[in-house]
Amino acid sequence: MKQIHVILEMGKDGYGVSFEEFPNLFGFGETVDAAKADAKTALDGYAVALDRCRQPVPEILQGEYQLVYQFDMEALLKCISGTVTKTALARAAGINPTQLTHYSTGLKKPRKEQRDKIISALHRIGKDLLSVS
């Protein structure tokens, strides 16, 4: 199945969405779910507008496609803040808690290595939680 990559980023009043395949197309939602829904609406509206203007619709938008979401670090940390504490995540990732706070406020952006550590730590925490019976 064709995949369209959607980046979720923190905005002032919610979550913004942008698309790797369509750099000039955007969406927004006050919540993650609303932003995801707006991403689909933006893509569908774009395809309809192109069709109405008798412009070619990109092949990736024809037929079925799957949206693949990727959070920027600030949005990811905000999204999970009610589930995993920054202290626990910092400990699991081997990252200084102050540094993690900088990432969560958007003050600093993590390097790829740091981002990978955080994602791996979240996956480990999730596996640990799933093993509880």
PDB file of C-alpha atoms in Angstrom:
ATOM      1  CA  MET A   1       0.000   0.000   0.000  1.00  0.00           C
ATOM      2  CA  LYS A   2       1.182   3.532  -0.764  1.00  0.00           C
ATOM      3  CA  GLN A   3       2.333   5.540   2.244  1.00  0.00           C
ATOM      4  CA  ILE A   4       2.163   9.265   2.893  1.00  0.00           C
ATOM      5  CA  HIS A   5       4.402  10.529   5.683  1.00  0.00           C
ATOM      6  CA  VAL A   6       2.805  13.014   8.079  1.00  0.00           C
ATOM      7  CA  ILE A   7       4.821  15.034  10.587  1.00  0.00           C
ATOM      8  CA  LEU A   8       2.992  16.148  13.742  1.00  0.00           C
ATOM      9  CA  GLU A   9       4.466  19.240  15.384  1.00  0.00           C
ATOM     10  CA  MET A  10       3.535  21.345  18.384  1.00  0.00           C
ATOM     11  CA  GLY A  11       1.893  24.641  17.612  1.00  0.00           C
ATOM     12  CA  LYS A  12       0.817  27.445  19.896  1.00  0.00           C
ATOM     13  CA  ASP A  13      -2.734  26.115  20.240  1.00  0.00           C
ATOM     14  CA  GLY A  14      -2.409  22.478  19.220  1.00  0.00           C
ATOM     15  CA  TYR A  15      -0.762  20.194  16.696  1.00  0.00           C
ATOM     16  CA  GLY A  16       0.229  21.125  13.169  1.00  0.00           C
ATOM     17  CA  VAL A  17       0.631  18.569  10.408  1.00  0.00           C
ATOM     18  CA  SER A  18       2.804  18.675   7.333  1.00  0.00           C
ATOM     19  CA  PHE A  19       3.548  16.121   4.657  1.00  0.00           C
ATOM     20  CA  GLU A  20       6.893  14.924   3.333  1.00  0.00           C
ATOM     21  CA  GLU A  21       5.361  14.243  -0.082  1.00  0.00           C
ATOM     22  CA  PHE A  22       3.442  17.552  -0.221  1.00  0.00           C
ATOM     23  CA  PRO A  23       5.613  20.301   1.307  1.00  0.00           C
ATOM     24  CA  ASN A  24       3.050  23.095   0.734  1.00  0.00           C
ATOM     25  CA  LEU A  25       0.084  21.303   2.326  1.00  0.00           C
ATOM     26  CA  PHE A  26      -0.720  21.664   6.021  1.00  0.00           C
ATOM     27  CA  GLY A  27      -3.310  20.825   8.643  1.00  0.00           C
ATOM     28  CA  PHE A  28      -4.044  21.531  12.287  1.00  0.00           C
ATOM     29  CA  GLY A  29      -5.925  20.164  15.289  1.00  0.00           C
ATOM     30  CA  GLU A  30      -6.245  21.052  18.958  1.00  0.00           C
ATOM     31  CA  THR A  31      -5.569  17.389  19.790  1.00  0.00           C
ATOM     32  CA  VAL A  32      -3.499  14.671  18.139  1.00  0.00           C
ATOM     33  CA  ASP A  33      -6.658  12.920  16.934  1.00  0.00           C
ATOM     34  CA  ALA A  34      -8.068  16.162  15.503  1.00  0.00           C
ATOM     35  CA  ALA A  35      -4.762  16.868  13.730  1.00  0.00           C
ATOM     36  CA  LYS A  36      -4.740  13.358  12.239  1.00  0.00           C
ATOM     37  CA  ALA A  37      -8.308  13.813  11.011  1.00  0.00           C
ATOM     38  CA  ASP A  38      -7.404  17.191   9.491  1.00  0.00           C
ATOM     39  CA  ALA A  39      -4.432  15.603   7.715  1.00  0.00           C
ATOM     40  CA  LYS A  40      -6.787  13.218   5.918  1.00  0.00           C
ATOM     41  CA  THR A  41      -9.206  16.070   5.162  1.00  0.00           C
ATOM     42  CA  ALA A  42      -6.384  18.217   3.754  1.00  0.00           C
ATOM     43  CA  LEU A  43      -5.210  15.443   1.437  1.00  0.00           C
ATOM     44  CA  ASP A  44      -8.729  14.626   0.251  1.00  0.00           C
ATOM     45  CA  GLY A  45      -9.471  18.322  -0.310  1.00  0.00           C
ATOM     46  CA  TYR A  46      -6.247  18.763  -2.231  1.00  0.00           C
ATOM     47  CA  ALA A  47      -7.080  15.865  -4.553  1.00  0.00           C
ATOM     48  CA  VAL A  48     -10.619  17.220  -5.140  1.00  0.00           C
ATOM     49  CA  ALA A  49      -9.300  20.733  -5.841  1.00  0.00           C
ATOM     50  CA  LEU A  50      -6.771  19.437  -8.354  1.00  0.00           C
ATOM     51  CA  ASP A  51      -9.451  17.377 -10.085  1.00  0.00           C
ATOM     52  CA  ARG A  52     -11.876  20.323 -10.266  1.00  0.00           C
ATOM     53  CA  CYS A  53      -9.143  22.509 -11.739  1.00  0.00           C
ATOM     54  CA  ARG A  54      -8.418  19.780 -14.274  1.00  0.00           C
ATOM     55  CA  GLN A  55      -4.923  19.322 -12.883  1.00  0.00           C
ATOM     56  CA  PRO A  56      -3.375  15.869 -12.592  1.00  0.00           C
ATOM     57  CA  VAL A  57      -3.900  14.233  -9.201  1.00  0.00           C
ATOM     58  CA  PRO A  58      -0.643  12.691  -7.941  1.00  0.00           C
ATOM     59  CA  GLU A  59      -0.645   8.916  -8.245  1.00  0.00           C
ATOM     60  CA  ILE A  60      -0.032   8.512  -4.515  1.00  0.00           C
ATOM     61  CA  LEU A  61      -3.469  10.106  -3.840  1.00  0.00           C
ATOM     62  CA  GLN A  62      -5.276   7.860  -6.297  1.00  0.00           C
ATOM     63  CA  GLY A  63      -6.839   4.806  -4.682  1.00  0.00           C
ATOM     64  CA  GLU A  64      -5.987   3.687  -1.181  1.00  0.00           C
ATOM     65  CA  TYR A  65      -3.062   4.981   0.808  1.00  0.00           C
ATOM     66  CA  GLN A  66      -1.853   4.799   4.377  1.00  0.00           C
ATOM     67  CA  LEU A  67      -0.849   7.759   6.521  1.00  0.00           C
ATOM     68  CA  VAL A  68       2.337   7.176   8.506  1.00  0.00           C
ATOM     69  CA  TYR A  69       2.693   9.598  11.414  1.00  0.00           C
ATOM     70  CA  GLN A  70       5.907  10.848  12.947  1.00  0.00           C
ATOM     71  CA  PHE A  71       5.959  13.227  15.888  1.00  0.00           C
ATOM     72  CA  ASP A  72       8.525  15.924  16.307  1.00  0.00           C
ATOM     73  CA  MET A  73      10.103  15.530  19.754  1.00  0.00           C
ATOM     74  CA  GLU A  74       8.199  18.383  21.416  1.00  0.00           C
ATOM     75  CA  ALA A  75       4.834  17.007  20.232  1.00  0.00           C
ATOM     76  CA  LEU A  76       5.757  13.443  21.206  1.00  0.00           C
ATOM     77  CA  LEU A  77       6.777  14.409  24.721  1.00  0.00           C
ATOM     78  CA  LYS A  78       3.620  16.491  25.191  1.00  0.00           C
ATOM     79  CA  CYS A  79       1.452  13.666  23.891  1.00  0.00           C
ATOM     80  CA  ILE A  80       2.859  11.136  26.358  1.00  0.00           C
ATOM     81  CA  SER A  81       3.170  13.528  29.314  1.00  0.00           C
ATOM     82  CA  GLY A  82       0.060  12.151  31.012  1.00  0.00           C
ATOM     83  CA  THR A  83       1.313   8.583  30.683  1.00  0.00           C
ATOM     84  CA  VAL A  84       5.082   8.613  31.259  1.00  0.00           C
ATOM     85  CA  THR A  85       6.923  11.104  33.452  1.00  0.00           C
ATOM     86  CA  LYS A  86       9.926  12.930  32.059  1.00  0.00           C
ATOM     87  CA  THR A  87      12.018  11.580  34.940  1.00  0.00           C
ATOM     88  CA  ALA A  88      11.125   7.973  34.129  1.00  0.00           C
ATOM     89  CA  LEU A  89      11.710   8.494  30.419  1.00  0.00           C
ATOM     90  CA  ALA A  90      15.028  10.270  31.020  1.00  0.00           C
ATOM     91  CA  ARG A  91      16.190   7.413  33.260  1.00  0.00           C
ATOM     92  CA  ALA A  92      15.110   4.764  30.719  1.00  0.00           C
ATOM     93  CA  ALA A  93      16.790   6.638  27.862  1.00  0.00           C
ATOM     94  CA  GLY A  94      19.953   7.519  29.763  1.00  0.00           C
ATOM     95  CA  ILE A  95      19.383  11.216  29.092  1.00  0.00           C
ATOM     96  CA  ASN A  96      19.681  14.073  31.561  1.00  0.00           C
ATOM     97  CA  PRO A  97      16.140  15.051  32.746  1.00  0.00           C
ATOM     98  CA  THR A  98      16.923  18.733  32.185  1.00  0.00           C
ATOM     99  CA  GLN A  99      17.859  18.000  28.581  1.00  0.00           C
ATOM    100  CA  LEU A 100      14.595  16.102  28.107  1.00  0.00           C
ATOM    101  CA  THR A 101      12.718  19.115  29.487  1.00  0.00           C
ATOM    102  CA  HIS A 102      14.462  21.314  26.923  1.00  0.00           C
ATOM    103  CA  TYR A 103      13.229  18.959  24.192  1.00  0.00           C
ATOM    104  CA  SER A 104       9.686  18.952  25.568  1.00  0.00           C
ATOM    105  CA  THR A 105       9.469  22.750  25.596  1.00  0.00           C
ATOM    106  CA  GLY A 106      10.994  23.150  22.151  1.00  0.00           C
ATOM    107  CA  LEU A 107      13.947  25.057  23.598  1.00  0.00           C
ATOM    108  CA  LYS A 108      16.289  22.536  21.970  1.00  0.00           C
ATOM    109  CA  LYS A 109      15.918  19.918  19.245  1.00  0.00           C
ATOM    110  CA  PRO A 110      17.481  16.493  19.828  1.00  0.00           C
ATOM    111  CA  ARG A 111      20.089  15.052  17.521  1.00  0.00           C
ATOM    112  CA  LYS A 112      19.083  11.848  15.744  1.00  0.00           C
ATOM    113  CA  GLU A 113      21.042   9.764  18.270  1.00  0.00           C
ATOM    114  CA  GLN A 114      19.149  11.337  21.189  1.00  0.00           C
ATOM    115  CA  ARG A 115      15.811  10.968  19.398  1.00  0.00           C
ATOM    116  CA  ASP A 116      16.531   7.285  18.778  1.00  0.00           C
ATOM    117  CA  LYS A 117      17.381   6.780  22.483  1.00  0.00           C
ATOM    118  CA  ILE A 118      14.088   8.365  23.519  1.00  0.00           C
ATOM    119  CA  ILE A 119      12.028   6.309  21.065  1.00  0.00           C
ATOM    120  CA  SER A 120      13.791   3.087  22.137  1.00  0.00           C
ATOM    121  CA  ALA A 121      13.167   3.920  25.795  1.00  0.00           C
ATOM    122  CA  LEU A 122       9.464   4.496  25.099  1.00  0.00           C
ATOM    123  CA  HIS A 123       9.255   1.149  23.325  1.00  0.00           C
ATOM    124  CA  ARG A 124      10.945  -0.586  26.278  1.00  0.00           C
ATOM    125  CA  ILE A 125       8.570   1.079  28.749  1.00  0.00           C
ATOM    126  CA  GLY A 126       5.619   0.007  26.572  1.00  0.00           C
ATOM    127  CA  LYS A 127       6.860  -3.595  26.455  1.00  0.00           C
ATOM    128  CA  ASP A 128       7.320  -3.578  30.221  1.00  0.00           C
ATOM    129  CA  LEU A 129       3.759  -2.323  30.699  1.00  0.00           C
ATOM    130  CA  LEU A 130       2.371  -4.924  28.299  1.00  0.00           C
ATOM    131  CA  SER A 131       4.083  -7.720  30.228  1.00  0.00           C
ATOM    132  CA  VAL A 132       2.069  -6.927  33.361  1.00  0.00           C
ATOM    133  CA  SER A 133      -0.791  -9.324  33.959  1.00  0.00           C
TER     134      SER A 133
END
